[in-house]
Coordinates of C-alpha atoms and ligand atoms in Angstrom, one line a residue:
X1 CA 39.6 -12.4 21.5
X2 CA 37.1 -9.7 20.7
X3 CA 34.0 -11.2 18.9
X4 CA 32.3 -8.6 16.5
X5 CA 29.1 -9.4 14.5
X6 CA 28.1 -7.5 11.7
X7 CA 24.4 -7.7 10.3
X8 CA 22.4 -6.0 7.5
X9 CA 18.7 -5.7 8.3
X10 CA 15.4 -4.5 6.5
X11 CA 15.3 -3.3 2.6
X12 CA 18.9 -3.4 0.8
X13 CA 20.6 -0.2 0.0
X14 CA 23.7 0.3 -2.1
X15 CA 26.7 0.6 0.3
X16 CA 25.8 -2.4 2.5
X17 CA 28.7 -4.2 1.2
X18 CA 31.0 -1.2 1.6
X19 CA 30.3 -1.0 5.2
X20 CA 30.7 -5.0 5.8
X21 CA 34.0 -4.6 4.2
X22 CA 35.0 -1.6 6.2
X23 CA 34.2 -3.1 9.5
X24 CA 36.0 -6.4 8.8
X25 CA 39.1 -4.5 7.5
X26 CA 39.2 -2.3 10.5
X27 CA 38.3 -4.7 13.3
X28 CA 40.5 -7.5 11.8
X29 CA 43.5 -5.0 11.9
X30 CA 42.9 -4.9 15.6
X31 CA 42.9 -8.7 16.1
X32 CA 39.3 -9.2 16.6
X33 CA 37.2 -11.9 15.0
X34 CA 34.3 -10.9 12.8
X35 CA 31.2 -12.8 12.5
X36 CA 28.6 -12.1 9.5
X37 CA 25.1 -12.7 10.4
X38 CA 23.2 -14.1 7.5
X39 CA 19.9 -12.6 6.5
X40 CA 19.3 -9.9 9.1
X41 CA 17.8 -10.7 12.7
X42 CA 16.7 -14.0 11.3
X43 CA 20.2 -15.3 10.9
X44 CA 21.0 -14.3 14.7
X45 CA 17.9 -16.0 15.8
X46 CA 18.8 -19.3 13.8
X47 CA 22.5 -18.8 14.9
X48 CA 23.4 -18.6 11.1
X49 CA 26.9 -16.8 11.6
X50 CA 29.9 -16.9 9.1
X51 CA 33.3 -15.9 9.9
X52 CA 34.5 -13.0 7.9
X53 CA 38.0 -12.4 7.1
X54 CA 40.0 -9.7 5.0
X55 CA 40.0 -12.0 2.0
X56 CA 36.3 -12.6 2.2
X57 CA 35.6 -8.7 1.5
X58 CA 38.1 -8.2 -1.2
X59 CA 36.6 -6.3 -4.1
X60 CA 33.4 -5.6 -2.4
X61 CA 33.3 -1.8 -2.2
X62 CA 31.5 -1.3 -5.2
X63 CA 29.0 -4.3 -5.2
X64 CA 25.3 -3.6 -4.7
X65 CA 23.1 -5.5 -2.4
X66 CA 24.5 -7.3 0.6
X67 CA 26.8 -10.4 0.7
X68 CA 25.1 -11.4 4.0
X69 CA 21.5 -11.2 2.8
X70 CA 18.9 -9.4 4.7
X71 CA 15.2 -10.0 5.8
X72 CA 12.4 -8.0 7.4
X73 CA 12.2 -10.4 10.4
X74 CA 11.7 -8.6 13.8
X75 CA 12.7 -10.1 16.9
X76 CA 9.8 -8.2 18.8
X77 CA 7.0 -8.9 16.1
X78 CA 8.0 -12.3 15.3
X79 CA 9.6 -13.4 18.8
X80 CA 10.2 -12.3 22.2
X81 CA 13.0 -9.8 21.8
X82 CA 16.6 -10.6 23.2
X83 CA 15.6 -14.1 24.0
X84 CA 14.8 -14.9 20.5
X85 CA 18.5 -14.2 19.4
X86 CA 20.1 -16.1 22.2
X87 CA 22.6 -18.1 22.3
X88 CA 24.2 -16.6 19.1
X89 CA 23.8 -13.3 20.5
X90 CA 25.5 -14.1 23.8
X91 CA 28.6 -14.8 21.6
X92 CA 29.3 -11.4 20.4
X93 CA 31.0 -8.6 22.3
X94 CA 29.4 -6.0 20.1
X95 CA 27.1 -6.4 17.2
X96 CA 27.1 -3.8 14.3
X97 CA 23.6 -3.4 13.1
X98 CA 23.3 -1.7 9.6
X99 CA 19.5 -0.7 9.2
X100 CA 17.0 1.7 8.5
X101 CA 14.8 3.5 11.0
X102 CA 12.8 0.6 11.6
X103 CA 15.9 -1.9 12.3
X104 CA 17.7 0.6 14.2
X105 CA 14.6 1.1 16.6
X106 CA 14.7 -2.4 17.1
X107 CA 18.4 -2.4 17.7
X108 CA 17.7 0.6 20.4
X109 CA 15.4 -1.6 22.1
X110 CA 17.7 -4.8 22.1
X111 CA 20.2 -2.4 23.7
X112 CA 17.9 -1.6 26.6
X113 CA 17.8 -5.5 27.1
X114 CA 21.6 -5.6 27.1
X115 CA 22.5 -6.5 23.6
X116 CA 25.6 -4.4 22.8
X117 CA 24.9 -3.0 19.6
X118 CA 26.5 -0.2 17.3
X119 CA 24.1 1.2 14.7
X120 CA 25.0 2.3 11.1
X121 CA 22.1 4.1 9.5
X122 CA 21.2 3.0 5.8
X123 CA 18.4 4.1 3.6
X124 CA 17.8 5.5 0.0
X125 CA 15.0 7.4 1.6
X126 CA 17.3 9.8 3.7
X127 CA 14.8 9.6 6.5
X128 CA 16.9 8.4 9.6
X129 CA 16.9 10.8 12.3
X130 CA 20.3 11.9 13.9
X131 CA 22.1 12.0 10.9
X132 CA 22.5 14.5 8.1
X133 CA 22.4 11.9 5.5
X134 CA 22.5 8.3 5.0
X135 CA 24.5 6.1 2.4
X136 CA 22.2 5.0 -0.5
X137 CA 20.4 8.2 -0.8
X138 CA 23.0 9.6 -3.3
X139 CA 23.1 6.5 -5.3
X140 CA 19.1 6.6 -5.7
X141 CA 19.1 10.2 -6.6
X142 CA 21.7 9.6 -9.4
X143 CA 19.5 6.7 -10.8
X144 CA 16.3 8.9 -10.7
X145 CA 18.4 11.7 -12.3
X146 CA 19.6 9.5 -15.0
X147 CA 16.0 8.4 -15.6
X148 CA 14.6 11.8 -15.7
X149 CA 17.4 12.7 -18.4
X150 CA 16.1 10.0 -20.5
X151 CA 12.3 10.5 -19.9
X152 CA 12.8 14.1 -20.9
X153 CA 13.7 13.7 -24.4
X154 CA 11.0 11.1 -25.1
X155 CA 8.6 13.4 -23.4
X156 CA 9.9 16.2 -25.6
X157 CA 9.4 14.0 -28.8
X158 CA 5.9 13.4 -28.1
X159 CA 4.8 16.3 -26.3
X160 CA 3.9 14.4 -23.2
X161 CA 3.6 14.9 -19.5
X162 CA 5.4 12.3 -17.8
X163 CA 4.8 11.2 -14.2
X164 CA 7.9 9.8 -12.6
X165 CA 7.1 7.9 -9.5
X166 CA 9.9 7.5 -6.9
X167 CA 10.5 5.9 -3.5
X168 CA 11.1 7.7 -0.3
X169 CA 8.3 6.2 1.7
X170 CA 6.8 9.0 3.8
X171 CA 9.4 11.5 2.9
X172 CA 10.2 13.5 -0.3
X173 CA 14.1 13.5 -0.2
X174 CA 14.5 11.5 -3.3
X175 CA 11.9 13.4 -5.3
X176 CA 13.1 16.8 -4.4
X177 CA 16.7 16.2 -5.0
X178 CA 16.3 14.3 -8.3
X179 CA 13.9 16.9 -9.4
X180 CA 16.2 19.6 -8.7
X181 CA 19.0 17.8 -10.5
X182 CA 16.9 16.7 -13.4
X183 CA 15.1 20.1 -13.9
X184 CA 11.8 18.7 -13.3
X185 CA 8.9 21.2 -14.0
X186 CA 7.0 20.0 -10.8
X187 CA 7.7 17.8 -7.7
X188 CA 5.0 16.5 -5.4
X189 CA 6.2 15.4 -1.9
X190 CA 4.4 14.0 1.1
X191 CA 5.4 17.1 3.2
X192 CA 3.6 19.5 1.0
X193 CA 0.1 19.2 0.1
X194 CA -0.5 19.6 -3.5
X195 CA -3.4 21.1 -5.8
X196 CA -3.9 19.4 -8.9
X197 CA -5.8 21.9 -10.6
X198 CA -2.8 24.3 -9.9
X199 CA -0.5 21.8 -11.4
X200 CA -2.6 21.4 -14.3
X201 CA -2.7 25.2 -14.9
X202 CA 1.0 25.6 -14.6
X203 CA 1.6 22.6 -17.0
X204 CA -0.8 24.2 -19.6
X205 CA 0.9 27.6 -19.3
X206 CA 4.4 26.0 -19.9
X207 CA 2.9 24.0 -22.9
X208 CA 1.4 26.9 -24.4
X209 CA 4.6 29.3 -24.1
X210 CA 6.3 26.8 -26.7
X211 CA 7.6 24.0 -24.1
X212 CA 5.0 21.5 -24.7
X213 CA 6.5 18.6 -22.5
X214 CA 6.8 18.4 -18.7
X215 CA 8.4 16.0 -16.2
X216 CA 6.4 15.8 -12.8
X217 CA 8.4 13.8 -10.2
X218 CA 5.9 12.2 -7.6
X219 CA 7.0 10.8 -4.4
X220 CA 5.4 7.5 -3.5
X221 CA 4.1 8.6 -0.2
X222 CA 2.0 11.4 -1.7
X223 CA -1.6 11.0 -1.1
X224 CA -3.8 10.0 -3.9
X225 CA -6.8 12.1 -5.3
X226 CA -9.0 10.8 -2.4
X227 CA -6.3 12.1 0.2
X228 CA -5.3 8.7 1.2
X229 CA -1.8 6.9 0.7
X230 CA -2.1 5.0 -2.3
X231 CA -0.9 1.2 -1.3
X232 CA 0.2 -1.7 -3.2
X233 CA -0.6 -4.4 -0.4
X234 CA 1.7 -5.0 2.6
X235 CA 5.1 -6.0 3.5
X236 CA 5.9 -9.2 5.4
X237 CA 5.4 -7.2 8.8
X238 CA 2.0 -5.9 7.8
X239 CA 3.1 -2.5 7.0
X240 CA 1.4 -0.7 4.0
X241 CA 3.7 -1.1 0.9
X242 CA 3.4 2.3 -0.9
X243 CA 3.1 2.3 -4.7
X244 CA 0.8 3.5 -7.5
X245 CA 0.2 6.9 -6.7
X246 CA 1.3 8.3 -10.1
X247 CA -1.3 5.9 -11.9
X248 CA -3.9 7.2 -9.6
X249 CA -3.1 10.6 -10.5
X250 CA -2.5 10.4 -14.2
X251 CA -6.2 10.1 -15.5
X252 CA -7.4 13.4 -13.8
X253 CA -4.1 15.3 -14.8
X254 CA -4.7 14.3 -18.3
X255 CA -8.2 15.4 -18.1
X256 CA -7.3 18.6 -16.4
X257 CA -4.6 19.5 -19.0
X258 CA -5.9 18.1 -22.0
X259 CA -2.4 16.6 -22.7
X260 CA -1.3 13.0 -23.0
X261 CA 0.1 11.9 -19.5
X262 CA 2.4 8.9 -19.2
X263 CA 3.7 7.1 -16.1
X264 CA 7.2 5.7 -15.3
X265 CA 7.5 4.0 -12.0
X266 CA 11.1 3.4 -11.0
X267 CA 10.7 1.1 -8.4
X268 CA 13.5 -0.9 -7.1
X269 CA 16.0 0.2 -9.8
X270 CA 16.7 3.0 -7.3
X271 CA 18.0 0.5 -4.7
X272 CA 19.9 -1.9 -6.8
X273 CA 23.2 -2.1 -8.4
X274 CA 26.6 -0.3 -7.5
X275 CA 26.8 2.8 -5.0
X276 CA 28.1 6.1 -6.2
X277 CA 31.6 7.1 -5.1
X278 CA 30.2 9.4 -2.6
X279 CA 28.0 6.5 -1.0
X280 CA 31.1 4.1 -1.1
X281 CA 33.2 6.7 0.8
X282 CA 30.3 7.5 3.4
X283 CA 29.6 3.8 3.8
X284 CA 33.4 3.1 4.4
X285 CA 33.7 6.2 7.0
X286 CA 30.8 4.9 8.8
X287 CA 31.9 1.2 8.8
X288 CA 35.3 2.0 10.2
X289 CA 33.9 4.1 13.0
X290 CA 31.5 1.5 14.0
X291 CA 34.3 -1.1 14.1
X292 CA 36.2 1.5 16.4
X293 CA 33.3 2.0 18.6
X294 CA 32.7 -1.8 18.8
X295 CA 36.5 -2.4 19.7
X296 CA 36.3 0.2 22.3
X297 CA 32.9 -1.2 24.0
X298 CA 31.3 2.1 23.1
X299 CA 27.9 0.3 22.3
X300 CA 24.3 1.9 22.3
X301 CA 25.6 4.4 19.8
X302 CA 25.0 5.0 16.1
X303 CA 27.4 6.5 13.5
X304 CA 26.1 9.8 12.0
X305 CA 27.0 12.3 9.4
X306 CA 27.3 15.6 11.2
X307 CA 28.5 18.4 8.7
X308 CA 31.4 17.0 7.1
X309 CA 32.5 14.8 10.3
X310 CA 31.3 11.3 10.8
X311 CA 30.7 10.9 14.7
X312 CA 29.2 8.7 17.2
X313 CA 25.5 9.7 18.5
X314 CA 23.3 8.1 21.1
X315 CA 21.3 5.3 19.4
X316 CA 18.2 6.3 21.1
X317 CA 18.1 9.3 18.4
X318 CA 16.4 6.7 16.2
X319 CA 13.2 6.8 18.4
X320 CA 12.6 10.3 16.9
X321 CA 10.2 10.7 14.0
X322 CA 11.6 10.0 10.4
X323 CA 13.4 13.0 9.1
X324 CA 11.3 14.7 6.6
X325 CA 12.3 17.1 3.8
X326 CA 12.7 20.7 5.1
X327 CA 10.4 23.3 3.7
X328 CA 13.6 25.4 2.6
X329 CA 14.7 22.5 0.3
X330 CA 11.1 22.3 -1.1
X331 CA 11.1 26.0 -1.9
X332 CA 14.6 25.6 -3.5
X333 CA 13.0 23.0 -5.9
X334 CA 10.2 24.9 -6.6
X335 CA 12.1 28.2 -8.1
X336 CA 12.6 26.1 -11.1
X337 CA 9.1 24.7 -11.6
X338 CA 7.3 24.8 -14.9
Ligands
F6P1 O1 13.0 1.9 2.7 C1 13.5 1.8 1.3 C2 12.4 1.4 0.4 O2 13.0 1.3 -0.8 C3 11.3 2.4 0.2 O3 11.6 3.7 -0.4 C4 10.2 1.8 -0.3 O4 8.9 2.1 0.1 C5 10.3 0.3 0.4 O5 11.6 0.3 0.7 C6 10.2 -0.8 -0.5 O6 10.2 -2.0 0.0 P1 10.1 -3.4 -0.6 O7 11.5 -3.7 -1.2 O8 9.7 -4.4 0.6 O9 9.2 -3.4 -1.5

C-alpha cells in the first residue's frame, strides 16, 4: 500500500485544514494510507505520526489553524537534515509539505538528500516564488479590509490619522491590496522608499480640503525613521520578528501634520479564523493535485497557481528570492492616495 504523509510547517495560515482534507480525500480514494505528521518537522523527527481517514477530515474545509499543529523546528538548524527525520521519514513513499518559502526551501534541500516531497505553498504574505498566489493571502486581505472599513468611521468621527500596521514580512502585498480594497489615503510598502514629509504634506492637503481624516496602511517590513527594520525581538529560529513600525512613525507624523495620529496593529488576527471561499477552493485544488503527484511518484515538485490553472512546478523554484509586490501594483494603489 502507498504510504503518504502530510505535514504543515512554519506559521499557520487559513486554508491549511482544507489542504489536509483534500490530500486525505484524494489519496484515500486511490487506496493510499495517509499519515498526518504532528507539529511540523518536529513531529517527523519524533515519529509523531497519526493515521488520517476520510472521517477524520469531515467538516474541516472552513476551519482555521491546522489540526496537525505546526512548529518552526528546522531539521538543518536544529538537527542534521534528513538523518534527524529518520526512521519515520523512511516509512513514507511521499510527503506532502505545506509550508511557506522557508519550510519549502528546507523541503527542497531534503529532496536533494532523497526525501520524496511534494510542496504546497501557503502564506498570508503572498511571497512564495513560483506561484501567482498562495492560499491565506485572500483571507488576510479581507480581514484587513474589514478593519480599514471600521477604522475609517472612527477616524472620520474624530478627525484623526490612523496608521494601520499589517503583516507581510519583507513584502507589501497585504498592505497594497487591502489599501486598494479599503480605499486608504496612503500605503507604505518595503518595496518602495517613502518620504514622511511628502506623506505629511499630502495628508495636510487632504484634511484642509474638507476631508479631515486619513487611513495610512503600513507594512510591517517598512523601515523605521532611522532607515532600519523595526523588530519586536526574535523568533525561535533567531530570525528578526518584525513589528512596531507604525508606533515608530506615529510621533513624527503627528509632529509634521499637526493632526492626532493613532496606531492599530492588526497582528495575528490576519492569520486566524476561517479562510475565505477563494482560499478554501485554492487550498482544495492544491491539496488534490499534491495527492495526485504523490500517488504518481512525481516528487521534487510544488503545486502552483499559474494564471487560472493549478499546475506542478519544480520545487527548486523556492530557492529564488521572495516574490515582492510589483511596481505596477503599487502604482495602481497610488492613483487613489490622499
Ligand atoms: O509569514 C507569516 C507571518 O504572519 C508574517 O506576516 C509575520 O511577520 C510572521 O509570520 C509572524 O510570525 P509569528 O507568528 O512567529 O509571530
